[in-house]
Coordinates of C-alpha atoms in Angstrom, one line a residue:
M1 CA 13.0 -5.5 -4.9
S2 CA 13.0 -3.1 -2.0
E3 CA 16.1 -2.9 0.2
A4 CA 14.1 -3.9 3.4
H5 CA 12.7 -7.0 1.7
S6 CA 16.1 -8.1 0.2
T7 CA 17.7 -7.6 3.7
L8 CA 15.0 -9.8 5.3
T9 CA 15.5 -12.4 2.6
E10 CA 19.2 -12.4 3.2
I11 CA 18.8 -12.7 7.0
S12 CA 16.4 -15.5 6.6
Q13 CA 18.8 -17.5 4.4
R14 CA 21.8 -17.0 6.7
F15 CA 20.3 -17.3 10.2
D16 CA 18.0 -19.8 11.7
S17 CA 15.4 -19.0 14.5
E18 CA 17.9 -19.6 17.3
D19 CA 20.4 -17.1 15.8
L20 CA 17.7 -14.5 15.4
A21 CA 16.5 -15.1 19.0
L22 CA 20.1 -14.6 20.2
L23 CA 20.4 -11.4 18.2
A24 CA 17.1 -10.0 19.5
K25 CA 18.4 -10.5 23.1
H26 CA 21.8 -8.9 22.5
P27 CA 21.9 -5.4 24.1
D28 CA 24.2 -3.9 21.5
L29 CA 22.6 -5.2 18.3
H30 CA 19.5 -3.7 16.8
F31 CA 17.7 -4.0 13.5
T32 CA 14.7 -2.2 12.1
I33 CA 12.0 -3.6 9.9
N34 CA 10.4 -1.0 7.6
N35 CA 6.7 -2.0 7.8
Y36 CA 5.7 0.4 5.0
E37 CA 8.2 -1.3 2.6
L38 CA 7.2 -4.8 3.6
F39 CA 3.5 -3.9 3.2
T40 CA 4.1 -2.3 -0.2
H41 CA 6.1 -5.3 -1.4
H42 CA 3.4 -7.7 -0.1
V43 CA 0.7 -5.7 -2.0
F44 CA 2.7 -5.5 -5.1
S45 CA 3.5 -9.3 -5.2
R46 CA -0.1 -10.2 -4.5
V47 CA -1.5 -7.8 -7.1
K48 CA 1.0 -9.0 -9.7
R49 CA 0.2 -12.6 -9.0
Q50 CA -3.6 -12.0 -9.2
N51 CA -3.4 -10.0 -12.5
P52 CA -1.1 -11.9 -14.8
D53 CA -2.8 -10.5 -17.9
K54 CA -2.2 -6.8 -16.8
S55 CA 0.9 -4.7 -16.5
V56 CA 1.7 -4.2 -12.8
V57 CA 4.5 -1.7 -12.1
Q58 CA 5.8 -0.5 -8.7
E59 CA 6.8 3.1 -8.8
A60 CA 8.2 5.2 -5.9
V61 CA 5.1 5.5 -3.7
R62 CA 2.5 3.7 -5.8
I63 CA 1.6 0.6 -7.7
V64 CA 0.1 1.1 -11.2
I65 CA -2.1 -1.5 -12.8
Q66 CA -2.6 -1.1 -16.5
S67 CA -4.8 -3.2 -18.8
E68 CA -4.4 -3.3 -22.6
E69 CA -8.2 -3.0 -23.0
C70 CA -8.5 0.1 -20.9
A71 CA -6.4 3.3 -21.3
E72 CA -7.0 4.4 -17.7
A73 CA -4.7 2.8 -15.1
L74 CA -5.5 2.1 -11.5
H75 CA -3.1 3.6 -9.0
L76 CA -2.7 1.9 -5.6
Y77 CA -1.1 3.8 -2.8
P78 CA -0.2 1.4 0.1
T79 CA 0.0 3.1 3.5
W80 CA 1.2 1.4 6.6
K81 CA -1.2 3.2 9.0
M82 CA -3.5 1.3 11.2
I83 CA -7.1 2.7 11.3
E84 CA -8.4 2.4 14.8
G85 CA -11.5 4.7 14.7
R86 CA -13.1 6.6 11.9
V87 CA -11.4 6.0 8.6
D88 CA -12.4 9.4 7.0
V89 CA -10.8 11.3 9.9
E90 CA -7.6 9.1 10.4
A91 CA -6.9 9.1 6.6
C92 CA -7.5 12.8 6.1
E93 CA -3.9 13.5 5.1
E94 CA -3.7 10.6 2.6
I95 CA -7.1 11.7 1.1
S96 CA -5.8 15.3 0.6
R97 CA -2.7 14.1 -1.2
A98 CA -4.8 11.8 -3.4
I99 CA -7.2 14.7 -4.2
D100 CA -4.2 16.8 -5.2
V101 CA -3.0 14.0 -7.6
L102 CA -6.5 13.6 -9.1
E103 CA -6.7 17.4 -9.6
T104 CA -3.6 17.4 -11.7
Q105 CA -5.4 14.8 -13.9
E106 CA -2.3 12.6 -13.8
C107 CA -4.6 9.7 -13.2
K108 CA -8.3 9.0 -12.7
H109 CA -8.5 6.1 -10.3
I110 CA -6.8 5.9 -6.9
Y111 CA -7.2 3.3 -4.2
L112 CA -5.6 4.1 -0.8
L113 CA -4.7 0.8 0.8
F114 CA -4.5 0.4 4.6
P115 CA -4.0 -2.7 6.7
R116 CA -7.4 -4.2 7.5
S117 CA -8.4 -3.7 11.2
A118 CA -11.4 -4.4 13.4
N119 CA -12.9 -0.9 12.6
F120 CA -11.9 -0.8 8.9
R121 CA -13.3 -3.8 7.0
K122 CA -15.0 -2.4 4.0
H123 CA -14.2 -0.2 1.0
V124 CA -15.1 3.4 1.6
P125 CA -15.7 5.5 -1.6
V126 CA -14.6 9.2 -1.2
R127 CA -16.2 12.1 -3.0
S128 CA -14.5 15.5 -3.2
P129 CA -16.6 18.7 -3.7
K130 CA -13.4 20.3 -5.1
L131 CA -13.1 17.6 -7.8
D132 CA -16.8 17.4 -8.4
A133 CA -16.8 21.2 -9.0
L134 CA -14.1 20.8 -11.7
G135 CA -16.3 18.2 -13.4
L136 CA -13.7 15.5 -13.2
D137 CA -14.6 11.8 -13.6
Y138 CA -12.6 10.0 -10.9
T139 CA -12.6 7.1 -8.4
L140 CA -11.1 7.5 -4.9
K141 CA -11.5 4.7 -2.5
L142 CA -10.1 3.7 0.9
V143 CA -9.4 0.0 0.9
P144 CA -8.7 -2.3 3.8
Y145 CA -6.1 -4.8 2.7
T146 CA -5.8 -8.2 4.3
I147 CA -2.4 -9.3 5.3
Y148 CA -2.0 -13.1 5.5

């Protein structure tokens, strides 16, 4: 369990809403919530619950889903970055990193997960001329992930 999630769990068990409201108003007390870690934990929990027949493992920056029937794993990279305009432009850095991982042939299937927004509501498949020129068989998708 991530440190941010365990901290929030501990806080919720020890403090009620009035205590948290008082802490929020106090000028000398501050706490930070790591949105990336919370989003990653949310995705991991949900994927693990939805895939009880598969191996779901959370690694440093990714979640790996492995099925016994298929040798190729699916790698999910949750990213806490809100997409406000064009997804291909705003996710350029994440796409470049994913292409580098695919080029090493460490894996064949990568989904980059972003919080769903008004302008990003559908899966966007990405093709790379660099990977296509190498003749690699791969899947790279940008995926809006609903938080509820």
